[in-house]
Coordinates of C-alpha atoms and ligand atoms in Angstrom, one line a residue:
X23 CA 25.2 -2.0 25.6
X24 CA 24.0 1.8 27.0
X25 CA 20.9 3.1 25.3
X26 CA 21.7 5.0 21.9
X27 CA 21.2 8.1 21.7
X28 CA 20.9 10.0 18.1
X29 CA 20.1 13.7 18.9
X30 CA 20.4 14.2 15.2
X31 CA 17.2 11.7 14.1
X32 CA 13.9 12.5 13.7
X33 CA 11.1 9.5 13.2
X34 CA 9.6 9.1 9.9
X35 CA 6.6 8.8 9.1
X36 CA 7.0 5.1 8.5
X37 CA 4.5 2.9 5.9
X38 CA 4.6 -0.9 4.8
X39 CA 2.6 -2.6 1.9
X40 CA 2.2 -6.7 2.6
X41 CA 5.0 -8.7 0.6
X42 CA 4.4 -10.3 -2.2
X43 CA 4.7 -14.1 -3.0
X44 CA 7.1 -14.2 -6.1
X45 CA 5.3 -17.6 -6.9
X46 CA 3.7 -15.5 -10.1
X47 CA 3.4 -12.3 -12.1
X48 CA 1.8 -9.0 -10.4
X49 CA -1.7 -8.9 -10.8
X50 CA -4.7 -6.2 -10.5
X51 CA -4.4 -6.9 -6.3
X52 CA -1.3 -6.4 -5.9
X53 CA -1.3 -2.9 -7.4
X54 CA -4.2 -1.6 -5.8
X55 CA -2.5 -1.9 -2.3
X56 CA 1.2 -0.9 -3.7
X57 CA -0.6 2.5 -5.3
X58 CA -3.0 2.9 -1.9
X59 CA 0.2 3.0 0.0
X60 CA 1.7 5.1 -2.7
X61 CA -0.6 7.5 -2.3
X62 CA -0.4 7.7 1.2
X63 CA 3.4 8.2 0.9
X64 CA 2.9 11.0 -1.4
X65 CA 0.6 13.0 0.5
X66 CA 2.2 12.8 3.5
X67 CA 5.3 14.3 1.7
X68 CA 3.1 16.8 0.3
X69 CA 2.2 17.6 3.6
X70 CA 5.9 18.3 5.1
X71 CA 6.5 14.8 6.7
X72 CA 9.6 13.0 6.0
X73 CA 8.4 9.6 5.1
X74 CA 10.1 5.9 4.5
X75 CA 7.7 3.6 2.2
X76 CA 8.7 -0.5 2.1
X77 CA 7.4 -2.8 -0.3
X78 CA 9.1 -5.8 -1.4
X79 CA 8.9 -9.9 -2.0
X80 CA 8.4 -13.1 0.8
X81 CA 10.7 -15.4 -1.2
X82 CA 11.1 -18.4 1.2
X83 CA 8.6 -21.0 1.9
X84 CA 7.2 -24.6 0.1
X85 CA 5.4 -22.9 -2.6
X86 CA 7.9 -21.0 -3.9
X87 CA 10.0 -24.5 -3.6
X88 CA 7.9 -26.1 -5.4
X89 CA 7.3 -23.6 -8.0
X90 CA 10.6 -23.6 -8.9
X91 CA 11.4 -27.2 -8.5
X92 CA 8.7 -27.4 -11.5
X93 CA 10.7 -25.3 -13.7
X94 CA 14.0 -27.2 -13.2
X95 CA 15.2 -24.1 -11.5
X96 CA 17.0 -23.6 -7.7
X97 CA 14.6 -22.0 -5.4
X98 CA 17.2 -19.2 -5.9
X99 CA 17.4 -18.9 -9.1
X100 CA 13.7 -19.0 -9.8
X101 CA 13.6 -15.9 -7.4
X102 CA 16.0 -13.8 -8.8
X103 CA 14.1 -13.9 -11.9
X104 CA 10.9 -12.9 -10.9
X105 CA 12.7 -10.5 -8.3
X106 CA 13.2 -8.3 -11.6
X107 CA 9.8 -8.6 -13.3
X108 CA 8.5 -7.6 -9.6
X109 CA 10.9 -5.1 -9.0
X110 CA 10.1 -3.2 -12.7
X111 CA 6.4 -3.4 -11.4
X112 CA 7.3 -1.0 -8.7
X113 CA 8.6 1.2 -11.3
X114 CA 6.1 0.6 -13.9
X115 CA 3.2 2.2 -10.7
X116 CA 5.5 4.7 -10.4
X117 CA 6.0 4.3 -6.5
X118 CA 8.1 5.9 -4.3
X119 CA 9.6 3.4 -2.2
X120 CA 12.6 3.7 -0.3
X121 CA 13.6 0.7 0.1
X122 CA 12.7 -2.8 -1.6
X123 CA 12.9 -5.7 0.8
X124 CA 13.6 -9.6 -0.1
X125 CA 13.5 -11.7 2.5
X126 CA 16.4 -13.8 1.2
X127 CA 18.5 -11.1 1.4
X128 CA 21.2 -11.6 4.2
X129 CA 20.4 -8.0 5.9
X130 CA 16.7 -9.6 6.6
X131 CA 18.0 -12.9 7.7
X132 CA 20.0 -11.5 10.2
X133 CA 17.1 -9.6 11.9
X134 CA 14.6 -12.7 11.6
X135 CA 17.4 -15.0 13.3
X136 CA 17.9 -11.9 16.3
X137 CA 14.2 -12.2 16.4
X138 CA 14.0 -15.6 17.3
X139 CA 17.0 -15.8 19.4
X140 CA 15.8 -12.7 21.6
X141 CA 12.0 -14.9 21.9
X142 CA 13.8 -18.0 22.9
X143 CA 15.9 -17.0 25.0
X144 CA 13.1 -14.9 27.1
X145 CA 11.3 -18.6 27.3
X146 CA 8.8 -18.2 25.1
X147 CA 9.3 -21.0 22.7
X148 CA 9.2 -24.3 23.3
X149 CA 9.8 -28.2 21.1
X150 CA 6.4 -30.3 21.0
X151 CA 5.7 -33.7 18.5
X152 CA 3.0 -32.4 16.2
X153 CA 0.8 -35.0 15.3
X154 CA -1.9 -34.1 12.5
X155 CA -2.9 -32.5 9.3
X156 CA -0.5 -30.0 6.7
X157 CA -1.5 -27.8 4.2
X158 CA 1.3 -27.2 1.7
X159 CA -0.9 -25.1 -0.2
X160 CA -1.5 -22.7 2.9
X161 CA 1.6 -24.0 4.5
X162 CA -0.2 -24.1 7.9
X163 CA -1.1 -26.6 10.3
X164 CA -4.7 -28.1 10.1
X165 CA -7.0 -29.3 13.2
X166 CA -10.5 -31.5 13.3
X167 CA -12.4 -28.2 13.9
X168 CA -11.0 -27.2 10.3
X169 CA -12.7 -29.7 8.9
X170 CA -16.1 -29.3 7.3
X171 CA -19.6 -31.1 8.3
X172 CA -18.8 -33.7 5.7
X173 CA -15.6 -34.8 6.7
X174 CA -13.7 -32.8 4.3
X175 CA -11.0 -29.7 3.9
X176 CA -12.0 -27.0 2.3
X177 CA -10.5 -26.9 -1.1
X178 CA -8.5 -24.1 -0.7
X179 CA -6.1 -25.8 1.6
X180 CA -5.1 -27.8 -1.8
X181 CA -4.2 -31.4 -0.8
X182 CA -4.2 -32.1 3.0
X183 CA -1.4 -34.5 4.5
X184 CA -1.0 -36.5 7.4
X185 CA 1.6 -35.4 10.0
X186 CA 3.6 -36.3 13.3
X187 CA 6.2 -34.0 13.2
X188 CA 8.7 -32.8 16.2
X189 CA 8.7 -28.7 15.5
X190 CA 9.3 -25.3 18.2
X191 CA 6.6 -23.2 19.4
X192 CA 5.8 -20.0 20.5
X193 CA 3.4 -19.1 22.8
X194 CA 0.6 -17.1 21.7
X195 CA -2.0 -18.0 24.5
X196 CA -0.3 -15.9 27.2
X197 CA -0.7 -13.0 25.0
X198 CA -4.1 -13.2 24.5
X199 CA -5.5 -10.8 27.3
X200 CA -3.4 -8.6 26.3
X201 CA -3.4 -8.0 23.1
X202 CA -7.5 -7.7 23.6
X203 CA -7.1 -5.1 26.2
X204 CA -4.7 -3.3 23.8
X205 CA -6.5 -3.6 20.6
X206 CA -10.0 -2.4 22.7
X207 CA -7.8 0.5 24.2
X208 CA -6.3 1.4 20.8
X209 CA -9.6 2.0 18.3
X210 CA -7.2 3.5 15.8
X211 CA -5.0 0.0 15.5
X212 CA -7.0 -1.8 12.9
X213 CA -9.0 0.1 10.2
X214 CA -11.7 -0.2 9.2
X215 CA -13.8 -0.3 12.6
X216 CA -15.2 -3.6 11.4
X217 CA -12.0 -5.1 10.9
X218 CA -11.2 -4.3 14.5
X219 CA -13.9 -5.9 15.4
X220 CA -13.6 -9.1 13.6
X221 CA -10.4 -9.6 15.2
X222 CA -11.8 -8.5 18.9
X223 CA -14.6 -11.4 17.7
X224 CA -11.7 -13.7 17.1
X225 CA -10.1 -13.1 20.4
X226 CA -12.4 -13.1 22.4
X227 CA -14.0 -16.7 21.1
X228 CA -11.1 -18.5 20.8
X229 CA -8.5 -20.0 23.0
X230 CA -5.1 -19.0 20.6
X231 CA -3.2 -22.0 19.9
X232 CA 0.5 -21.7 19.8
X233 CA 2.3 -21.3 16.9
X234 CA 4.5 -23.5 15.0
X235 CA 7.6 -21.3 14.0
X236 CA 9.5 -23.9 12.1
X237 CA 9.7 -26.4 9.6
X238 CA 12.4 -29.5 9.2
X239 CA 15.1 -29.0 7.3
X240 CA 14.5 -32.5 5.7
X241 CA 10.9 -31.4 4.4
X242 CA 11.5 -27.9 3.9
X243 CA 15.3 -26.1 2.8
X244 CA 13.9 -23.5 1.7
X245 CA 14.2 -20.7 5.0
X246 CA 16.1 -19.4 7.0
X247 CA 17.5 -21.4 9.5
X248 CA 17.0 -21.4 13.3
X249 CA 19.4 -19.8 15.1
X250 CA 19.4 -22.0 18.3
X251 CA 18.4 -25.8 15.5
X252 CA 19.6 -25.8 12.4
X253 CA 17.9 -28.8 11.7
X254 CA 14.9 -26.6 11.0
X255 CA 14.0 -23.3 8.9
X256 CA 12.0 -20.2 10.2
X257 CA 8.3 -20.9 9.2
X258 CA 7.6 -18.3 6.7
X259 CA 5.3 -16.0 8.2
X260 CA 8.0 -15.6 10.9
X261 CA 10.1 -14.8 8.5
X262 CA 7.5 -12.7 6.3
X263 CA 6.3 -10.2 9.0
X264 CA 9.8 -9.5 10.7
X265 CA 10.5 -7.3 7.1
X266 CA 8.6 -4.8 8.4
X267 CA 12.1 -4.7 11.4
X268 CA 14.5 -6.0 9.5
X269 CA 14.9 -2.9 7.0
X270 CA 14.6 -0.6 9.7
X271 CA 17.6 -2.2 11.2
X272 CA 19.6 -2.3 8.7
X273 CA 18.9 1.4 8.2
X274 CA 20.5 1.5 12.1
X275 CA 16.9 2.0 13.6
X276 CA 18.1 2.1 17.2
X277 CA 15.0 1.4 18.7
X278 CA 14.6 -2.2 16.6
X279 CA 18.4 -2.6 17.3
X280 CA 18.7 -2.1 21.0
X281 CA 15.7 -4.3 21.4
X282 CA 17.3 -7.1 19.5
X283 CA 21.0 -6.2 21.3
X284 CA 22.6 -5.3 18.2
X285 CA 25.3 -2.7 18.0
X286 CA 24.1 0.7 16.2
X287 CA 25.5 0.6 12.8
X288 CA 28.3 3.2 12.4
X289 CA 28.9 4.9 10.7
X290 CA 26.3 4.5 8.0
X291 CA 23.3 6.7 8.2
X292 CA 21.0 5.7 10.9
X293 CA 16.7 6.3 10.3
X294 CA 14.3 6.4 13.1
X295 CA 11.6 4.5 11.5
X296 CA 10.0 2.0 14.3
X297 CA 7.1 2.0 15.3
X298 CA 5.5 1.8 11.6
X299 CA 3.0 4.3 11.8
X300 CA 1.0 2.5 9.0
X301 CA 0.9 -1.4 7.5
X302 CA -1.4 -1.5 4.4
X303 CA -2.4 -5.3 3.9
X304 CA -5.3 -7.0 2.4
X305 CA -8.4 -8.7 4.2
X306 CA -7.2 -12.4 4.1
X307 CA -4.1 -11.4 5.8
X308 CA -5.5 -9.6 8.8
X309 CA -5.0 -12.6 11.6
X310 CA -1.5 -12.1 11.1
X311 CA -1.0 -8.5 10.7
X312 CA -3.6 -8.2 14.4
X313 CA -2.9 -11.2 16.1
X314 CA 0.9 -12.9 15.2
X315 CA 2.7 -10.0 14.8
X316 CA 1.7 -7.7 17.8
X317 CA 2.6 -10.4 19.9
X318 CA 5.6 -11.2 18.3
X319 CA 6.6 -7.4 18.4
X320 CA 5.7 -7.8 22.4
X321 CA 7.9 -11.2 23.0
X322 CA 11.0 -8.8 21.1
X323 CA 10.5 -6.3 23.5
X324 CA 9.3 -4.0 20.6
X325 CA 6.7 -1.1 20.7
X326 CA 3.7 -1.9 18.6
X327 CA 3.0 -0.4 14.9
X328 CA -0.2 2.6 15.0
X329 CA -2.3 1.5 12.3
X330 CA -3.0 -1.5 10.1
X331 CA -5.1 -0.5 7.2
X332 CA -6.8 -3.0 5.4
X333 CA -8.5 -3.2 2.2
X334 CA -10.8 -5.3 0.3
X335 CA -10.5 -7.8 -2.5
X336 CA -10.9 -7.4 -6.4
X337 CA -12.9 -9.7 -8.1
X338 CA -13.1 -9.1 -12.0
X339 CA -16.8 -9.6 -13.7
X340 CA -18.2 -10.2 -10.6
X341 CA -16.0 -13.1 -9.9
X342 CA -12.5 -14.4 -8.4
X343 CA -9.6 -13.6 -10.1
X344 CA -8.0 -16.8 -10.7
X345 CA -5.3 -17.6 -13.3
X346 CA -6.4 -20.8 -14.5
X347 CA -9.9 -19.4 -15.9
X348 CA -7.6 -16.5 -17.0
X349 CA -10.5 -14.2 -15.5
X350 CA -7.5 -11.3 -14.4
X351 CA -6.6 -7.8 -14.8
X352 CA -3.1 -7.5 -16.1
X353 CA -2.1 -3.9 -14.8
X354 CA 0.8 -3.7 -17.0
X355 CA -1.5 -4.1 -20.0
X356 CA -4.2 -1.6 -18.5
X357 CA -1.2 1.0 -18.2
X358 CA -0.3 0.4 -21.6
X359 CA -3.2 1.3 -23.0
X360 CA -4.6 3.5 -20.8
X361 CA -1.9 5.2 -18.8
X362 CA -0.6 4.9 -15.5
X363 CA -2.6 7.9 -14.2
X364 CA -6.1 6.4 -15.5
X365 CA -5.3 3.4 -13.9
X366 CA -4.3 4.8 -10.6
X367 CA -7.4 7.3 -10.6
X368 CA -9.7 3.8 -11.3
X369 CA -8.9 2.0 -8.5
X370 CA -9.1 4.7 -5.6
X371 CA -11.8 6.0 -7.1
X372 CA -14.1 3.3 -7.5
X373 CA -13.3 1.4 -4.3
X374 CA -13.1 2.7 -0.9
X375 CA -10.5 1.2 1.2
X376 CA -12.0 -1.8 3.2
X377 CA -14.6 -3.2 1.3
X378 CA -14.6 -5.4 -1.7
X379 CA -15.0 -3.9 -5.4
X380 CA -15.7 -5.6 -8.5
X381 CA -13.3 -4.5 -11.5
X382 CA -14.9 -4.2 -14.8
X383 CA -14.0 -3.2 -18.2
X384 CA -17.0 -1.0 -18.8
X385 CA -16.8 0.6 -15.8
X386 CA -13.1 1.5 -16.5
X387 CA -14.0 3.3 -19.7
X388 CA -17.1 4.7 -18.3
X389 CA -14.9 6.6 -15.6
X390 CA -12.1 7.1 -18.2
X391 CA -14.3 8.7 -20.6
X392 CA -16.4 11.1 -18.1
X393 CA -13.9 11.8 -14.9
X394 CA -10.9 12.0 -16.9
X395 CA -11.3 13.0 -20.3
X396 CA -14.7 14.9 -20.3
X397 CA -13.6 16.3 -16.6
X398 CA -10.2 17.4 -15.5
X399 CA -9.1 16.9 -19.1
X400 CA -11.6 19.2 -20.8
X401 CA -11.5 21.4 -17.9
X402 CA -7.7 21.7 -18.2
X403 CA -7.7 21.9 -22.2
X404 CA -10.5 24.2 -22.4
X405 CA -9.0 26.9 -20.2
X406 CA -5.5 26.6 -21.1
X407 CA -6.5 27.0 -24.8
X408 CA -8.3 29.8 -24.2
X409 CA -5.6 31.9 -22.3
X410 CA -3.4 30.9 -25.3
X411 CA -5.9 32.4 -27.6
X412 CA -7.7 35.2 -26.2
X413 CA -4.6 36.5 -24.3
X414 CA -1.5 34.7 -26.4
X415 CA -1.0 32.7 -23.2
X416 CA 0.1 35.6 -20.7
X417 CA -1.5 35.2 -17.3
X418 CA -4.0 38.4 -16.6
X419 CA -4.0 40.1 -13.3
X420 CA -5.1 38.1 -9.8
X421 CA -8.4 37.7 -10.0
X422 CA -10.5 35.5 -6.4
X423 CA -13.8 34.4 -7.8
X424 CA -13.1 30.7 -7.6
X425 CA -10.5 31.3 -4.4
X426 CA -13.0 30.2 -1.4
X427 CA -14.6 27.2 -3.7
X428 CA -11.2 26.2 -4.0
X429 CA -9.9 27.2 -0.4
X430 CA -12.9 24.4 0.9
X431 CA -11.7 21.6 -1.5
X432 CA -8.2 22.0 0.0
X433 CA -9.3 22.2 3.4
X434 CA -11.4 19.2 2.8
X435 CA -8.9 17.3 1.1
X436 CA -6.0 18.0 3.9
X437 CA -8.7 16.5 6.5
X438 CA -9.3 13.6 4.0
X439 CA -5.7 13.0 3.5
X440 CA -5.3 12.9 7.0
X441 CA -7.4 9.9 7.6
X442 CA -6.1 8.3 4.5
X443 CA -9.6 8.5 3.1
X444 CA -8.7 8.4 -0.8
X445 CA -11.6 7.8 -2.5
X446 CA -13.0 10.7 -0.4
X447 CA -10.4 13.1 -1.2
X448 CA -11.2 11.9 -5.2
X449 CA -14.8 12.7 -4.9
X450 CA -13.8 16.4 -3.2
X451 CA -11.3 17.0 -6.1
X452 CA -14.0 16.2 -8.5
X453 CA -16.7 18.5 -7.4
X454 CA -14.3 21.1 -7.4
X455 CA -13.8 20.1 -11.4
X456 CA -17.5 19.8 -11.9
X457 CA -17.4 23.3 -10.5
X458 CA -15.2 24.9 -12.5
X459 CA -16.5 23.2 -16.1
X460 CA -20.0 25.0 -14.4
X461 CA -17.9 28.0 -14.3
X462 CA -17.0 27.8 -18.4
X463 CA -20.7 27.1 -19.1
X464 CA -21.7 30.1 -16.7
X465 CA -19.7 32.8 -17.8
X466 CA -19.0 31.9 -21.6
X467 CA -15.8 33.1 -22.1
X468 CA -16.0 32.6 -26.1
X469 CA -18.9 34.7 -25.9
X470 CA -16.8 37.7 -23.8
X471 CA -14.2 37.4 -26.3
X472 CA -16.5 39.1 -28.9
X473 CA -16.9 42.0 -27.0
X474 CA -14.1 43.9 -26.4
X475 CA -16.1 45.9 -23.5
X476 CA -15.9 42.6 -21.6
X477 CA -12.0 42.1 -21.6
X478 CA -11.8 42.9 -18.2
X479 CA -14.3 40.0 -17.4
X480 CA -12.3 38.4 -19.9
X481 CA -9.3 38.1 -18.0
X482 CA -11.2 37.4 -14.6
X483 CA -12.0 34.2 -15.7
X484 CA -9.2 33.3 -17.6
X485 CA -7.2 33.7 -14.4
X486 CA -9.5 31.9 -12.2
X487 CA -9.4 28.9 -14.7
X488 CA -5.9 28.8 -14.6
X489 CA -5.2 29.2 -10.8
X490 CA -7.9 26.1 -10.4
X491 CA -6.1 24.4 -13.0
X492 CA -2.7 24.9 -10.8
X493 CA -4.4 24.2 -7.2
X494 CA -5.8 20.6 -9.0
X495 CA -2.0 19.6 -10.1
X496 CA -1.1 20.1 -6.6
X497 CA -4.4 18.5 -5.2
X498 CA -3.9 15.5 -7.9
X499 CA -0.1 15.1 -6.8
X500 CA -0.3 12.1 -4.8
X501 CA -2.9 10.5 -7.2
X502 CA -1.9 11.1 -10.6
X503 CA 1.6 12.4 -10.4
X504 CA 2.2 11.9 -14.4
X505 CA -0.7 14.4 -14.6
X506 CA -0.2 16.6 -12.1
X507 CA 3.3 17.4 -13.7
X508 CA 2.0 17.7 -16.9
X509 CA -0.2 20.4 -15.7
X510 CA 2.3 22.4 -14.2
X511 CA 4.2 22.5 -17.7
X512 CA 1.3 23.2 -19.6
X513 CA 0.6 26.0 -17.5
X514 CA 4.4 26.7 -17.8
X515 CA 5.9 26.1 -14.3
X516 CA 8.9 24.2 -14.5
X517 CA 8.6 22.8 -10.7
X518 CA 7.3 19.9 -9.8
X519 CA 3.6 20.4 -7.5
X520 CA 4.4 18.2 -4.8
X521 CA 4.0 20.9 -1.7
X522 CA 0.5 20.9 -0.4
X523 CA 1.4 24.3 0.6
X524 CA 1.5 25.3 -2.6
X525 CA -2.5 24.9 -3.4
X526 CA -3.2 28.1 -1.8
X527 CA -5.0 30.4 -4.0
X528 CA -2.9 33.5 -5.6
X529 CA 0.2 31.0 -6.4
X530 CA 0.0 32.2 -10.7
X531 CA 1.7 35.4 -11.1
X532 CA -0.2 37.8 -13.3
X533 CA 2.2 37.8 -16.9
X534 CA 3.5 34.3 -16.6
X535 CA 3.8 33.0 -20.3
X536 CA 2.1 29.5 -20.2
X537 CA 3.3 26.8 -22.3
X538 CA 1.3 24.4 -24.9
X539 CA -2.0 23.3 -24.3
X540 CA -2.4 19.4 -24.8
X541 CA -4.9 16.8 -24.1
X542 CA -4.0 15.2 -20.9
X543 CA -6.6 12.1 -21.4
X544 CA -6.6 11.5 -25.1
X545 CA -10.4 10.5 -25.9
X546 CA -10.3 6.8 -27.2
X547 CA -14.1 6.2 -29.1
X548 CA -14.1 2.3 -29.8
Ligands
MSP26 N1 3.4 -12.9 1.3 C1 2.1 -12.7 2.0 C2 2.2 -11.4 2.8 C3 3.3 -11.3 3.8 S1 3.2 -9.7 4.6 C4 4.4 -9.8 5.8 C5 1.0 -12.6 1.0 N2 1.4 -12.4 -0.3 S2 0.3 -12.3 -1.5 O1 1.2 -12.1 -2.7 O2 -0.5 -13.4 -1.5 O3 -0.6 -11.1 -1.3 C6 0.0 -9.8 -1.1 C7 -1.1 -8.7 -0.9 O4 -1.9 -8.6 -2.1 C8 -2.0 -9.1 0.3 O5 -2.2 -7.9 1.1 C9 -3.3 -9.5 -0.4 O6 -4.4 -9.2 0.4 C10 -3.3 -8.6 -1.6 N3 -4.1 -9.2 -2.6 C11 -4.0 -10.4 -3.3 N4 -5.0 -10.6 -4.1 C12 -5.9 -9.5 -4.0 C13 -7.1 -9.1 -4.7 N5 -7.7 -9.9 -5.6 N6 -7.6 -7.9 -4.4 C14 -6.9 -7.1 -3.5 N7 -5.8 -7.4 -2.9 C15 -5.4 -8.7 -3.0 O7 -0.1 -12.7 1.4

């Protein structure tokens, strides 16, 4: 098969979340990292890219087995279910993914099985009796050294088994070199910085055991099977990470598909999405996002993803989230009393991506009641009503006072953006609102309104409230979309603000008839 060659495709920007378990309902953690890489998507959209977002669900494995076996349901069955509630989650954040992967789908099995025929037959897997200890709970493979000092398994591996099991292999330890030349060579392919280094740390004191890539059909059905055994099933982190190829492939990604010798697809439309340019996952699953997977992606003969961003952990009060104390956040009951907006602005705006942030009621109000309502809400309300009732809502001539106060926060945020520094770009947009409330106090338009010599002044701040108004939809775009929209109509503009380009200063026209002033973050005093 000769090299494809699609003059016509242009690579996407290309950005991954981590896929859920469907062993359970959606909870605050999984949103956070769905509406970081959200965000991301947005802005780089905003920003002219053409971008392709993935999120989806890990369906196989012995949890979800067994979680289904305890509701009298088929493993397949059980998934369909929650496949829904998962899949009106996505649309319940509002994302903007373009696709939505499951890996029981048969255009992901197909990849996973090309996968692991391309690594076998390049030598790099091997059959070896296993004889030790099993962690269903983890589904992973236990040594001595995971023991504690007292003899014991930490209690998070659930109930440990004894094994001696025949499985295949693939060989991580030749990698290793590597893979710690490339990750020191590339400082941009884990973020945070100390992320990167907990994985160089890792490397570099440990000798990688190989990998146990499957699971016997007699103890485990629930998988896809090997091509080259089908006495066994993929192990499911195999299976898992190999979404973030699979989709590309079935959108005829020719790099992914000439690696794995499959024909292009033809003549469906074919994306250029590989390399990812961005996988957003969580702290707990970084061994396997910066050790497993390059080397997988370097055993398939594929080129290796830019970036893995990874984020922190929620704990509500202070403490784990854990169902059985029923110490969680619902999202879906935050949105519906809060809004989807307020909920997206909390969580980018009170924790930074990488460390770990502590979700409390209080301090969801407290932001509520004095970013939201008191500040871009007031701020939008305030001037808005005050065009519509000094001036009957007509736009007065161009005026620049605010322009370069403005023209910084946009400059600043692009940068921000860039780095996918969100909580960054939140604080810039804010001082830019604190600004502009400073403005109101400063020049007292109420006051100018009661002297008709001051109706030029008049209208020189009534347009520079309203321009700012306009730049923050645009600015807020990626954030609070909802919002951002709502401006734009209140300030009559039927479009929708999701060009950065279209922040620029100047962009209201001078006699544009705005349309109904309303409270974007109605005030809720309990
Ligand atoms: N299925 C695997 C991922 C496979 S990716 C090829 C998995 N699923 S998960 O449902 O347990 O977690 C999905 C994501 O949610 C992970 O990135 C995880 O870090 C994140 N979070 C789960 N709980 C979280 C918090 N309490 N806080 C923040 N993120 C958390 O792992």
């Amino acid at each position: 098969m000769g090299e494809p060659n699609y003059p016509h495709m242009s690579k996407r920007f290309y950005l991954t979340t981590a896929i859920d378990y469907v062993n359970g309902q959606p909870h605050l953690g999984h949103a956070y990292e769905k509406i970081i890489t959200d965000v991301i998507a947005r802005a780089r959209r905003s920003l002219g890219e053409e971008v392709f977002f993935l999120t989806g669900l890990d369906e196989h494995g012995q949890k979800v087995e067994q979680a289904a076996v305890a509701q009298g349901k088929t493993a397949r069955a059980y998934c369909d279910e929650l496949a829904q509630t998962w899949r009106a989650f996505t649309a319940k954040l509002n994302l903007t993914n373009n696709d939505f992967v499951r890996t029981t789908e048969p255009r992901h099995r197909e990849i996973v099985q090309a996968g692991l025929s391309k690594v076998n037959a390049s030598g790099q897997v091997y059959k070896k009796i296993y004889r030790g200890f099993y962690s269903t709970k983890e589904e992973t493979f236990l040594t001595e050294k995971d023991r504690r000092s007292d003899g014991t398994f930490d209690p998070s591996y659930g109930n440990v088994v004894e094994l001696e099991e025949e499985n295949y292999f693939f060989k991580l330890r030749d990698h290793q070199s590597w893979l710690i030349d490339y990750i020191e060579k590339n400082p941009a392919f884990v973020r945070p910085d100390y992320r990167r280094n907990e994985v160089l740390g890792f490397l570099k004191n440990n000798v990688l055991e190989d990998l146990c890539i499957s699971r016997p059909v007699s103890r485990l059905s629930w998988g896809i099977p090997l091509p080259f055994d089908p006495n066994y099933v993929t192990y499911v982190w195999f299976d898992a990470l190999v979404n973030y190829i699979s989709i590309p492939a079935a959108h005829g990604d020719p790099v992914v598909r000439s690696s794995l010798n499959l024909q292009p697809l033809n003549p469906d439309p074919q994306l250029s999405l590989w390399p990812a340019d961005l996988h957003v996952i969580g702290k707990d699953i970084l061994k396997f996002h910066a050790v497993y997977w390059p080397i997988m992606l370097k055993a398939m003969g594929l080129p290796m993803p830019r970036q893995i961003l990874v984020h922190g952990w929620w704990q509500k009060d202070g403490q784990k989230m854990s169902k059985s104390t029923g110490n969680v956040v619902d999202p879906v009951a935050v949105i519906d009393e809060w809004g989807l907006d307020a909920f997206r602005f909390y969580v980018l705006r009170e924790l930074d991506i990488g460390p770990d942030g502590n979700w409390t009621d209080a301090g969801f109000r407290a932001r509520y009641s004095a970013e939201l309502a008191n500040g871009l809400g007031n701020l939008v309300n305030r001037s808005l009503s005050m065009l519509k009732r000094y001036r009957n809502g007509v736009v007065p001539a161009r005026s620049n006072e605010l322009a370069s106060d403005a023209g910084k926060v946009i400059e600043s945020t692009r940068a921000a953006l860039e780095q996918n520094e969100l909580q960054a770009v939140l604080q810039s947009i804010w001082s830019l609102i604190t600004r502009a409330n400073q403005y109101v106090d400063q020049t007292a338009p109420f006051k100018l309104a009661k002297d008709p010599a001051q109706a030029k002044r008049l209208d020189e701040v009534l347009y520079n409230l309203a321009e700012i108004c306009r730049v923050l939809a645009v600015l807020l775009w990626p954030f609070l979309p909802d919002t951002s929209v709502k401006i734009y109509a209140q300030l009559g503009l039927p479009a929708v603000p999701d060009k950065f380009s279209m922040a620029n200063w100047g962009g209201l026209a001078a006699g544009q008839q705005i349309g109904e002033p309303a409270p974007l973050f109605p005030r809720k005093d309990a």
